[in-house]
Coordinates of C-alpha atoms in Angstrom, one line a residue:
M1 CA -0.3 0.0 0.2
T2 CA 1.7 3.3 -1.2
E3 CA 0.9 6.8 0.0
A4 CA -0.8 9.3 -2.0
L5 CA -1.0 13.2 -2.0
I6 CA -4.1 15.1 -2.6
Q7 CA -2.8 18.5 -3.4
D8 CA -3.9 21.9 -2.8
R9 CA -3.3 23.9 -5.5
C10 CA -3.6 27.3 -3.6
A11 CA -1.0 26.1 -0.9
I12 CA 2.5 25.2 -0.6
F13 CA 4.9 23.5 1.8
I14 CA 8.2 24.9 3.0
S15 CA 10.8 23.2 4.9
D16 CA 14.3 24.2 6.3
L17 CA 12.9 27.9 7.4
P18 CA 15.1 29.3 10.4
N19 CA 13.6 29.7 13.7
G20 CA 11.9 33.1 14.6
L21 CA 10.2 33.6 11.4
S22 CA 7.6 36.3 11.7
R23 CA 4.8 37.6 9.8
D24 CA 6.8 40.9 9.1
K25 CA 9.6 38.8 7.5
I26 CA 7.3 36.7 5.3
T27 CA 5.8 40.0 4.1
R28 CA 9.1 41.4 3.2
L29 CA 10.2 38.3 1.5
H30 CA 7.2 38.2 -0.8
L31 CA 7.5 42.0 -1.4
A32 CA 11.2 41.6 -2.3
H33 CA 10.5 39.2 -4.9
G34 CA 7.3 40.7 -6.5
L35 CA 5.0 37.9 -5.1
A36 CA 1.4 38.2 -3.9
E37 CA 1.4 38.2 0.1
P38 CA -0.1 34.9 1.5
V39 CA -3.6 35.3 3.1
D40 CA -2.7 32.7 5.8
F41 CA 0.6 30.7 7.1
Q42 CA 1.1 28.1 9.6
L43 CA 4.2 27.1 11.2
L44 CA 5.0 23.5 11.9
H45 CA 7.5 23.0 14.6
H46 CA 9.5 19.7 14.9
S47 CA 11.1 20.3 18.2
P48 CA 12.6 22.9 20.5
D49 CA 16.1 21.4 19.7
S50 CA 15.6 21.8 15.9
Q51 CA 17.2 24.5 13.9
A52 CA 14.9 24.5 11.1
N53 CA 11.2 24.7 11.0
C54 CA 8.2 24.1 8.3
A55 CA 5.4 26.1 7.2
V56 CA 2.6 26.1 4.9
F57 CA 1.6 29.2 3.0
R58 CA -1.9 29.7 1.5
Y59 CA -2.6 32.1 -1.2
A60 CA -5.6 33.7 -2.8
D61 CA -5.5 31.6 -5.8
A62 CA -3.7 28.9 -7.8
A63 CA -1.8 31.0 -10.0
A64 CA -0.1 32.9 -6.9
A65 CA 0.7 29.6 -5.2
E66 CA 2.4 28.3 -8.5
R67 CA 4.4 31.7 -8.8
A68 CA 5.8 31.5 -5.1
L69 CA 6.6 27.7 -5.6
E70 CA 8.8 28.6 -8.6
V71 CA 10.7 31.5 -7.0
L72 CA 11.1 30.2 -3.6
S73 CA 12.5 26.8 -4.6
G74 CA 16.1 26.7 -3.7
L75 CA 16.4 30.3 -2.3
P76 CA 19.2 30.1 0.1
V77 CA 18.4 31.2 3.7
E78 CA 20.9 32.1 6.4
Y79 CA 21.0 30.6 10.2
N80 CA 24.0 30.8 12.3
G81 CA 26.1 32.0 9.7
K82 CA 25.4 29.0 7.5
Y83 CA 23.4 28.6 4.3
W84 CA 21.0 26.3 2.8
P85 CA 18.3 26.3 0.2
L86 CA 14.5 26.4 0.7
R87 CA 12.7 23.1 0.0
V88 CA 9.3 24.0 -1.5
Q89 CA 6.5 21.7 -2.8
P90 CA 2.9 21.7 -3.3
A91 CA 1.0 21.3 0.0
G92 CA -1.4 18.5 0.8
I93 CA -2.6 15.7 2.8
K94 CA -1.0 12.3 2.8
I95 CA -3.4 9.3 2.7
N96 CA -3.1 5.4 2.3
P97 CA -5.5 4.6 -0.7
A98 CA -6.5 1.0 -1.3
P99 CA -4.4 -0.8 -3.6
I100 CA -5.4 0.0 -7.2
Q101 CA -5.4 -2.9 -9.5
M102 CA -3.1 -2.3 -12.4
P103 CA -4.4 -3.5 -16.1
R104 CA -2.5 -6.7 -17.1
Q105 CA -1.2 -4.8 -19.9
V106 CA -0.1 -1.5 -20.0
E107 CA 1.4 0.2 -22.9
L108 CA 4.7 2.0 -22.4
T109 CA 6.0 3.4 -25.6
K110 CA 9.6 4.5 -25.8
D111 CA 8.4 8.2 -25.4
A112 CA 7.3 7.4 -21.8
I113 CA 11.0 7.3 -20.2
I114 CA 14.0 9.3 -21.2
H115 CA 17.7 9.0 -20.5
V116 CA 19.7 11.9 -19.6
A117 CA 23.6 12.1 -19.4
Q118 CA 26.0 14.5 -18.3
V119 CA 24.0 15.3 -15.2
P120 CA 26.2 16.9 -12.4
S121 CA 27.1 14.4 -9.7
E122 CA 26.0 16.8 -6.9
W123 CA 22.6 17.3 -8.4
S124 CA 19.7 15.5 -6.6
A125 CA 16.3 14.9 -7.7
E126 CA 15.4 18.3 -6.4
E127 CA 17.7 20.1 -8.9
L128 CA 16.5 18.2 -11.8
R129 CA 13.1 19.4 -10.7
Q130 CA 13.8 23.1 -10.6
L131 CA 15.4 22.6 -13.8
H132 CA 12.3 21.2 -15.4
Q133 CA 10.5 24.4 -13.6
S134 CA 12.7 26.6 -15.4
L135 CA 12.5 25.5 -18.5
V136 CA 8.7 25.2 -18.2
I137 CA 8.6 21.2 -18.6
E138 CA 5.2 19.8 -17.4
E139 CA 4.0 16.5 -16.4
F140 CA 7.3 15.3 -14.8
Q141 CA 6.5 12.3 -12.6
N142 CA 9.6 10.4 -11.2
V143 CA 13.5 10.3 -11.5
K144 CA 16.2 7.6 -10.9
I145 CA 19.5 8.8 -10.9
M146 CA 22.3 6.2 -11.2
P147 CA 25.9 6.2 -10.0
S148 CA 28.6 7.9 -11.6
S149 CA 30.7 6.3 -14.1
D150 CA 33.6 9.0 -14.7
G151 CA 35.0 9.4 -11.0
G152 CA 32.2 11.4 -9.4
I153 CA 31.8 14.2 -12.1
T154 CA 28.8 13.2 -13.9
R155 CA 26.0 11.0 -13.6
H156 CA 23.0 9.8 -15.9
A157 CA 19.3 9.6 -14.7
Y158 CA 16.1 8.1 -16.1
L159 CA 13.1 10.2 -16.0
Q160 CA 9.6 9.4 -16.1
Y161 CA 6.5 11.6 -17.6
R162 CA 2.9 11.4 -17.4
T163 CA 2.2 11.4 -21.2
A164 CA 4.2 10.6 -24.4
A165 CA 3.9 13.8 -25.7
A166 CA 5.5 15.5 -22.5
A167 CA 8.3 13.1 -22.6
W168 CA 9.1 13.9 -26.1
S169 CA 9.0 17.7 -25.5
A170 CA 11.3 17.3 -22.6
V171 CA 13.8 15.5 -24.7
K172 CA 13.9 18.5 -27.2
R173 CA 14.2 21.1 -24.3
L174 CA 16.9 19.2 -22.2
S175 CA 19.1 18.3 -25.1
G176 CA 21.9 20.7 -25.4
N177 CA 21.4 22.5 -22.3
L178 CA 24.7 23.4 -20.7
V179 CA 25.3 22.8 -17.1
H180 CA 28.5 23.8 -14.8
V181 CA 30.4 20.8 -13.9
S182 CA 33.6 20.7 -11.5
G183 CA 34.7 24.0 -13.0
G184 CA 33.8 23.2 -16.5
V185 CA 30.7 23.3 -18.8
R186 CA 28.7 20.2 -20.0
Q187 CA 25.9 19.6 -22.4
L188 CA 22.8 17.6 -21.3
A189 CA 22.2 14.6 -23.7
A190 CA 18.5 13.6 -23.7
E191 CA 17.2 10.6 -25.7
L192 CA 14.2 8.4 -25.6
S193 CA 14.9 5.4 -23.6
A194 CA 12.6 2.5 -23.0
P195 CA 11.3 -1.1 -23.9
E196 CA 10.4 -1.4 -27.6
T197 CA 7.0 -3.4 -26.9
Q198 CA 4.4 -3.4 -24.3
V199 CA 5.0 -4.6 -20.6
S200 CA 3.2 -5.5 -17.6
G201 CA 2.2 -3.2 -14.8
P202 CA 5.1 -3.4 -12.5
E203 CA 7.8 -2.9 -15.2
P204 CA 7.8 0.5 -15.5
E205 CA 9.0 0.9 -11.6
R206 CA 11.5 -1.8 -12.3
Y207 CA 12.8 0.0 -15.1
L208 CA 13.5 3.4 -13.1
N209 CA 15.2 1.2 -10.7
G210 CA 18.0 0.3 -13.3
N211 CA 16.7 -2.8 -14.5
K212 CA 15.4 -2.7 -18.1
P213 CA 12.6 -4.9 -19.0
R214 CA 13.0 -7.7 -21.3
P215 CA 11.1 -7.1 -24.6
Q216 CA 8.9 -9.5 -25.6
A217 CA 8.4 -11.5 -29.0
P218 CA 6.0 -10.1 -31.3
Q219 CA 2.7 -12.0 -31.6
G220 CA 0.4 -12.8 -34.5
P221 CA 0.3 -14.8 -37.6
G222 CA 2.6 -12.4 -39.5
A223 CA 5.2 -12.0 -36.8
P224 CA 8.8 -13.3 -37.7
V225 CA 10.1 -15.9 -36.1
A226 CA 13.6 -15.1 -34.0
P227 CA 16.5 -17.4 -34.7
G228 CA 17.4 -19.6 -31.5
P229 CA 20.6 -19.3 -29.6
G230 CA 22.6 -21.4 -32.1
G231 CA 21.0 -19.8 -35.4
P232 CA 22.8 -17.1 -37.3
G233 CA 22.8 -13.9 -35.4
G234 CA 22.1 -15.2 -32.1
S235 CA 19.2 -13.9 -30.2
R236 CA 19.9 -10.7 -30.8
V237 CA 22.5 -8.5 -32.6
P238 CA 23.6 -5.1 -31.1
K239 CA 23.4 -2.2 -33.6
E240 CA 27.1 -1.4 -33.4
K241 CA 30.0 -3.6 -32.1
A242 CA 30.9 -2.7 -28.3
R243 CA 33.7 -0.1 -28.2
S244 CA 36.8 -1.0 -26.2
A245 CA 37.6 0.7 -22.9
F246 CA 41.0 1.9 -24.6
E247 CA 39.5 3.3 -27.6
P248 CA 38.3 7.0 -27.6
G249 CA 34.6 7.5 -28.3
P250 CA 33.1 10.3 -30.7
N251 CA 32.7 13.0 -27.9
H252 CA 36.3 12.1 -26.2
D253 CA 39.5 13.7 -26.8
P254 CA 42.0 11.1 -27.9
F255 CA 45.1 13.2 -26.8
T256 CA 43.8 13.9 -23.2
L257 CA 43.4 11.7 -20.3
Y258 CA 41.1 12.1 -17.3
L259 CA 42.9 10.4 -14.0
S260 CA 40.5 10.2 -11.1
D261 CA 40.8 9.1 -7.6
M262 CA 44.2 10.2 -6.9
P263 CA 45.5 11.4 -3.2
S264 CA 44.6 15.0 -2.5
D265 CA 48.4 15.6 -1.9
F266 CA 49.5 14.2 -5.3
S267 CA 51.4 17.0 -7.2
K268 CA 52.5 17.6 -10.9
Q269 CA 55.8 16.6 -9.8
D270 CA 54.6 13.4 -8.4
L271 CA 52.7 12.4 -11.8
D272 CA 56.0 13.1 -13.5
R273 CA 57.8 10.6 -11.3
L274 CA 55.0 8.1 -11.9
H275 CA 55.6 8.2 -15.5
D276 CA 59.1 7.9 -15.1
H277 CA 58.6 4.7 -13.0
L278 CA 56.2 3.4 -15.6
N279 CA 58.8 4.3 -18.7
L280 CA 55.9 6.5 -19.9
R281 CA 56.4 9.5 -22.2
K282 CA 55.6 12.6 -19.8
P283 CA 52.4 14.5 -20.9
K284 CA 52.6 17.9 -22.7
S285 CA 50.6 19.6 -19.9
I286 CA 49.2 18.5 -16.6
K287 CA 46.5 20.2 -14.7
V288 CA 45.6 19.0 -11.0
V289 CA 41.9 19.3 -10.1
F290 CA 41.0 19.5 -6.4
L291 CA 37.7 18.0 -5.7
R292 CA 35.6 20.2 -3.5
L293 CA 33.2 17.3 -2.5
K294 CA 35.7 14.9 -1.9
K295 CA 38.6 16.3 0.1
G296 CA 40.6 13.2 0.5
K297 CA 40.8 12.8 -3.5
S298 CA 41.9 14.8 -6.5
S299 CA 41.8 14.2 -10.2
A300 CA 44.2 15.4 -13.2
I301 CA 44.1 16.1 -16.4
L302 CA 46.9 14.8 -18.8
R303 CA 47.3 15.9 -22.3
Y304 CA 49.8 14.1 -24.6
E305 CA 51.7 14.7 -27.8
T306 CA 50.2 12.0 -29.7
T307 CA 47.2 9.8 -29.6
E308 CA 49.8 6.7 -29.3
Q309 CA 51.5 8.2 -25.8
A310 CA 47.8 8.8 -24.6
K311 CA 46.6 5.1 -25.4
E312 CA 50.0 3.7 -23.9
A313 CA 49.5 5.8 -20.7
L314 CA 45.6 4.9 -20.5
T315 CA 46.6 1.0 -20.5
M316 CA 49.2 1.4 -17.9
L317 CA 47.3 3.8 -15.5
H318 CA 43.8 2.2 -15.6
D319 CA 43.2 0.3 -12.2
R320 CA 47.0 -0.9 -12.3
V321 CA 48.5 1.6 -10.0
L322 CA 48.0 1.6 -6.1
L323 CA 49.0 4.9 -4.4
V324 CA 48.7 5.7 -0.6
N325 CA 47.3 8.5 1.0
E326 CA 49.8 10.1 3.2
H327 CA 47.2 12.0 5.6
S328 CA 44.5 9.3 5.8
G329 CA 46.5 6.1 5.0
E330 CA 43.9 5.2 2.7
E331 CA 45.0 3.1 -0.3
Q332 CA 43.5 4.5 -3.6
H333 CA 43.4 2.9 -7.3
P334 CA 43.5 5.8 -9.6
R335 CA 41.1 5.3 -12.7
A336 CA 42.1 6.7 -16.1
Q337 CA 39.9 7.3 -19.2
Y338 CA 39.8 9.4 -22.1
A339 CA 38.8 13.1 -21.2
K340 CA 35.4 14.2 -22.7
R341 CA 35.3 17.3 -24.9
R342 CA 34.0 20.3 -23.6
A343 CA 30.2 20.9 -24.7
S344 CA 31.0 24.3 -26.0
D345 CA 33.7 23.2 -28.3
A346 CA 31.2 20.9 -30.2
M347 CA 29.7 24.0 -31.6
Y348 CA 32.9 24.8 -33.4
Q349 CA 33.8 22.6 -36.4
E350 CA 37.4 21.3 -36.6
E351 CA 39.5 22.5 -39.4
E352 CA 41.1 20.1 -42.0
G353 CA 44.3 18.8 -40.4
S354 CA 43.6 20.0 -36.8
H355 CA 43.3 17.5 -33.8
A356 CA 41.0 17.3 -30.9
G357 CA 42.2 19.2 -27.8
S358 CA 44.6 21.8 -29.8
D359 CA 44.9 25.3 -28.3
H360 CA 42.7 27.0 -30.9
E361 CA 39.6 25.0 -29.7
E362 CA 40.1 26.3 -26.1
E363 CA 40.7 30.0 -27.6
A364 CA 37.5 29.5 -29.6
M365 CA 35.5 29.6 -26.1
Y366 CA 37.2 32.3 -24.3
S367 CA 37.3 34.6 -27.2
L368 CA 33.3 34.7 -27.4
P369 CA 32.0 38.1 -26.0
S370 CA 31.0 37.9 -22.3
V371 CA 28.9 39.7 -19.8
Y372 CA 30.5 40.3 -16.3
L373 CA 27.6 39.8 -13.8
A374 CA 28.6 40.8 -10.0
E375 CA 26.7 41.2 -6.8
L376 CA 25.1 37.8 -7.2
P377 CA 24.0 35.5 -4.0
V378 CA 26.7 33.2 -2.8
N379 CA 24.5 30.3 -3.2
I380 CA 22.9 30.9 -6.6
T381 CA 23.3 28.0 -9.3
D382 CA 23.0 27.8 -13.0
N383 CA 19.1 27.4 -12.7
G384 CA 19.1 30.8 -10.5
V385 CA 21.1 32.8 -13.3
R386 CA 18.7 31.3 -16.0
H387 CA 15.7 32.3 -13.8
I388 CA 17.0 36.1 -13.6
L389 CA 17.6 36.2 -17.4
Q390 CA 14.0 35.0 -17.8
E391 CA 12.9 37.8 -15.5
V392 CA 14.4 40.7 -17.5
G393 CA 13.2 39.3 -20.8
A394 CA 16.6 37.9 -22.2
N395 CA 16.4 35.0 -24.7
L396 CA 17.8 31.9 -23.1
E397 CA 18.7 30.5 -26.4
D398 CA 21.5 33.0 -27.2
L399 CA 23.3 32.2 -23.9
V400 CA 26.2 29.8 -24.8
T401 CA 27.6 29.0 -21.2
I402 CA 27.6 30.0 -17.6
T403 CA 31.2 30.3 -15.8
F404 CA 31.0 31.1 -12.2
L405 CA 34.4 32.8 -11.1
Q406 CA 35.6 31.3 -8.0
Q407 CA 38.4 33.8 -7.5
K408 CA 35.9 36.4 -7.2
N409 CA 33.9 35.1 -4.5
K410 CA 34.0 37.4 -1.5
G411 CA 31.7 35.3 1.0
S412 CA 28.7 37.4 0.9
H413 CA 28.2 37.5 -3.0
I414 CA 29.4 35.7 -6.0
C415 CA 30.4 36.7 -9.7
C416 CA 30.0 34.9 -13.1
L417 CA 30.4 35.3 -16.8
L418 CA 27.9 34.9 -19.5
R419 CA 29.2 34.1 -23.0
Y420 CA 27.3 34.8 -26.1
H421 CA 28.2 34.4 -29.8
N422 CA 28.1 38.1 -30.9
L423 CA 29.1 41.5 -29.0
E424 CA 25.6 42.9 -29.9
T425 CA 23.7 40.4 -27.8
A426 CA 26.2 40.7 -24.8
E427 CA 25.6 44.2 -24.8
A428 CA 21.7 43.9 -24.8
V429 CA 21.8 41.4 -22.1
A430 CA 24.1 43.7 -20.0
N431 CA 21.8 46.6 -20.4
L432 CA 18.9 44.3 -19.2
L433 CA 20.5 42.8 -16.4
H434 CA 22.4 45.9 -14.8
G435 CA 20.5 47.1 -11.7
F436 CA 18.3 44.2 -11.5
R437 CA 17.5 43.7 -7.7
V438 CA 18.2 40.2 -6.4
Y439 CA 17.2 38.9 -2.9
H440 CA 20.2 37.7 -1.0
P441 CA 20.4 35.3 2.1
D442 CA 20.7 38.1 4.6
D443 CA 17.1 39.1 3.9
R444 CA 18.2 42.1 1.9
T445 CA 17.8 42.9 -1.9
R446 CA 20.7 44.3 -3.9
P447 CA 21.0 45.4 -7.5
V448 CA 23.3 43.3 -9.6
R449 CA 26.1 44.9 -11.9
A450 CA 26.4 43.8 -15.3
K451 CA 28.9 44.8 -18.0
V452 CA 30.6 43.5 -21.1
A453 CA 33.5 41.9 -19.9
K454 CA 36.9 42.8 -21.3
H455 CA 39.3 39.9 -22.4
A456 CA 42.8 39.9 -24.0
K457 CA 41.6 37.5 -26.9
N458 CA 38.9 40.3 -27.7
F459 CA 40.9 43.4 -27.6
N460 CA 44.5 42.3 -28.5
P461 CA 44.9 38.8 -30.2
V462 CA 48.7 39.0 -30.0
C463 CA 48.9 39.6 -26.0
T464 CA 52.4 39.5 -24.9
D465 CA 51.6 39.9 -21.3
V466 CA 51.2 37.0 -18.6
Y467 CA 49.5 37.3 -15.5
L468 CA 50.2 35.3 -12.2
G469 CA 47.7 35.2 -9.4
E470 CA 47.7 34.3 -5.8
I471 CA 51.3 35.0 -5.4
P472 CA 52.6 35.0 -1.7
N473 CA 52.7 38.4 -0.1
T474 CA 56.3 38.0 0.8
W475 CA 57.4 37.4 -2.5
T476 CA 59.5 40.3 -4.6
A477 CA 60.7 40.7 -8.0
A478 CA 63.7 38.6 -7.3
S479 CA 61.6 35.8 -5.8
V480 CA 59.4 35.7 -9.0
H481 CA 62.7 35.4 -11.2
K482 CA 64.0 32.6 -9.0
F483 CA 60.5 31.0 -9.4
L484 CA 60.5 31.3 -13.0
H485 CA 64.0 29.9 -13.3
Q486 CA 63.2 26.7 -11.4
A487 CA 60.0 26.3 -13.7
G488 CA 62.3 26.4 -16.8
V489 CA 61.4 29.6 -18.0
D490 CA 64.1 31.3 -20.2
R491 CA 65.4 34.3 -18.4
G492 CA 65.7 36.2 -21.7
A493 CA 62.1 35.8 -22.7
V494 CA 60.9 38.1 -19.7
Q495 CA 61.6 41.8 -20.1
S496 CA 60.3 42.8 -16.5
V497 CA 58.3 41.9 -13.8
K498 CA 55.4 44.1 -12.1
L499 CA 54.1 43.2 -8.8
L500 CA 50.4 44.5 -8.4
S501 CA 49.1 46.0 -5.2
Q502 CA 48.3 43.6 -2.4
R503 CA 44.9 42.7 -1.3
P504 CA 43.9 42.2 2.4
G505 CA 44.0 38.5 3.0
R506 CA 44.7 37.4 0.0
G507 CA 47.9 37.0 -2.3
I508 CA 49.2 39.5 -4.7
G509 CA 49.3 39.4 -8.5
V510 CA 52.2 39.7 -11.1
I511 CA 52.6 41.1 -14.6
L512 CA 55.2 39.3 -16.8
H513 CA 56.2 41.6 -19.7
V514 CA 57.3 38.9 -22.4
V515 CA 59.2 39.4 -25.4
S516 CA 56.7 38.0 -28.0
A517 CA 53.3 36.3 -28.2
Q518 CA 55.2 32.8 -28.9
A519 CA 57.4 33.3 -25.8
A520 CA 54.1 34.0 -23.9
D521 CA 52.6 30.8 -25.1
R522 CA 55.6 28.7 -24.0
I523 CA 55.4 30.4 -20.7
L524 CA 51.8 29.4 -20.2
E525 CA 52.5 25.8 -21.1
Q526 CA 55.5 25.6 -18.5
L527 CA 53.6 27.4 -15.7
S528 CA 50.3 25.4 -16.0
G529 CA 50.0 22.8 -13.2
Q530 CA 52.7 24.6 -11.0
E531 CA 52.0 24.7 -7.3
L532 CA 53.1 27.4 -4.6
L533 CA 53.3 26.9 -0.9
V534 CA 51.1 29.6 0.9
R535 CA 50.7 29.5 4.6
G536 CA 51.7 26.1 4.7
K537 CA 49.4 24.7 2.2
S538 CA 50.0 23.9 -1.5
R539 CA 48.1 25.8 -4.0
P540 CA 47.8 25.5 -7.9
L541 CA 49.3 28.8 -9.7
K542 CA 46.7 30.6 -11.5
V543 CA 48.2 31.8 -14.8
R544 CA 46.8 33.3 -18.0
L545 CA 47.2 36.1 -20.7
A546 CA 46.9 39.3 -19.0
D547 CA 44.1 41.8 -20.0
A548 CA 45.6 44.0 -23.0
P549 CA 45.0 47.8 -22.7
R550 CA 42.1 49.0 -24.9
E551 CA 43.3 49.9 -28.5
R552 CA 42.4 53.1 -30.0
D553 CA 40.5 52.6 -33.4
A554 CA 41.9 56.0 -34.7
E555 CA 44.5 58.4 -33.8
P556 CA 43.1 61.6 -31.9
E557 CA 42.5 64.6 -33.5
E558 CA 44.9 67.3 -32.9
R559 CA 43.5 69.9 -30.5
T560 CA 44.0 73.7 -30.8
F561 CA 44.0 75.9 -27.6
P562 CA 43.7 79.6 -27.5
P563 CA 46.9 81.4 -26.8
R564 CA 47.3 82.0 -23.0
Q565 CA 46.8 85.6 -21.9
A566 CA 48.9 87.3 -19.2
P567 CA 47.2 88.1 -16.1
A568 CA 46.2 91.9 -16.0
Q569 CA 47.5 92.4 -12.4
P570 CA 49.3 90.1 -9.9
P571 CA 47.1 88.9 -7.1
R572 CA 47.2 91.1 -3.8
V573 CA 48.7 89.6 -0.9
I574 CA 47.5 91.0 2.4
R575 CA 49.6 90.4 5.7
L576 CA 48.0 90.7 9.0
Q577 CA 50.3 92.7 11.5

């Protein structure tokens, strides 16, 4: 016997509300977001020791309740210096109905359930429901999120809908939707995934639990006869041959490997020594990724010169190496696989003679015009940014990707970049967003700041300055030159070193004036993946091309000034005696 919910369309149920919630705070919360004030609310206290309560808000009509459900879902609230998102759902009464006899044959077409890949691993069913609300996808019923198969970065999920038309509409709207994953961008891939024929009543639930129903043989006088196990082709022939684990797929970069489940203290130098121990060619570049959700583990992205070197390293590194975490003493088995291409790179066709993972593919993404968006709530997500764009009337189809700037996180607010295909669209979106007021967890509304971001690739494609970030405050220019020498940078390639002003509680920035663009590219490769010891902790060095000064489109016109006239009389000086 299962529980059912009789929904009240004029009321919503909110959990994780802080203690001490009053009528005045509820009124200010609704006014800040332009919501209709509830006609009644009831607090449901769990216990005196509980830090969060629940409440039921009742509105005058169903439209006001639906609007409040959309806006308040996932809204971050503050309690004792900590933030957590509100959980909102339609209010109702749970009952235990009599068991319903399912029909013997329930038609479940291939439009009833869809399969979605590239889902961020930290997402839950609630985030998927919020994504459906932001994309206005209706008739969503159930979801089953499967375990990760790429080291905890992404997962895949099975989504069930009430009707076939709703599922087919969800496939079209979810496919290609960009999400933020571990500091990068991925593209959701949705497809129809269900049995090919009719199944019995309990089969849909079994399918959502990860077990695909077994298709039945067609019935009828004209149905073809399936060959036996010993016949030609077997019981079922797959459409395409299974791909080997050591062969890259169409969405993978054959030059790049992703190494997961490494100890958190494993550095670039340790990876170089590991390659020497296994008699492998060292990769062209190494980037160590520190996972925020798994403090005891880290990952790395290894890019090689040729596909043969990458394949040889894959066969040696995948589940054949045992590493020991020095802090926890835990034995860890790193897993290697081909890295997936970024979703944004799929929009740009590869030129003839080029290969995946080349530098021009990365520059194609970063050269897009961007909108710099500041003063956002600290706990805002991709869906929250899209919701703001919908509020100001911006077209979500023009948005290429959303990139959060972790180095701009000041504790109380966060910043991000919105990338677009052309500068005109970016300027229009910046004008719409600038000054839009957003509710923050401290119960205040603040205007966001939006402007077209400046980037070295936009204004100066031959930039010869390199920016180094998070340098220790005690370093001098001589310390920077010593570090560059240890990293293998040619002394003659750097003309001068400029130390930027210090920021309280953070490291300083350094500008390297380099002799040429080619030398700047070499320095970027040599310094990528380097680590510094800051306050006793190892941190990755931040390195990128520096922002170039604005170019002048035309020389300024000569200005003529009138001749200076001598003063008629010198000013009088009065002295007091």
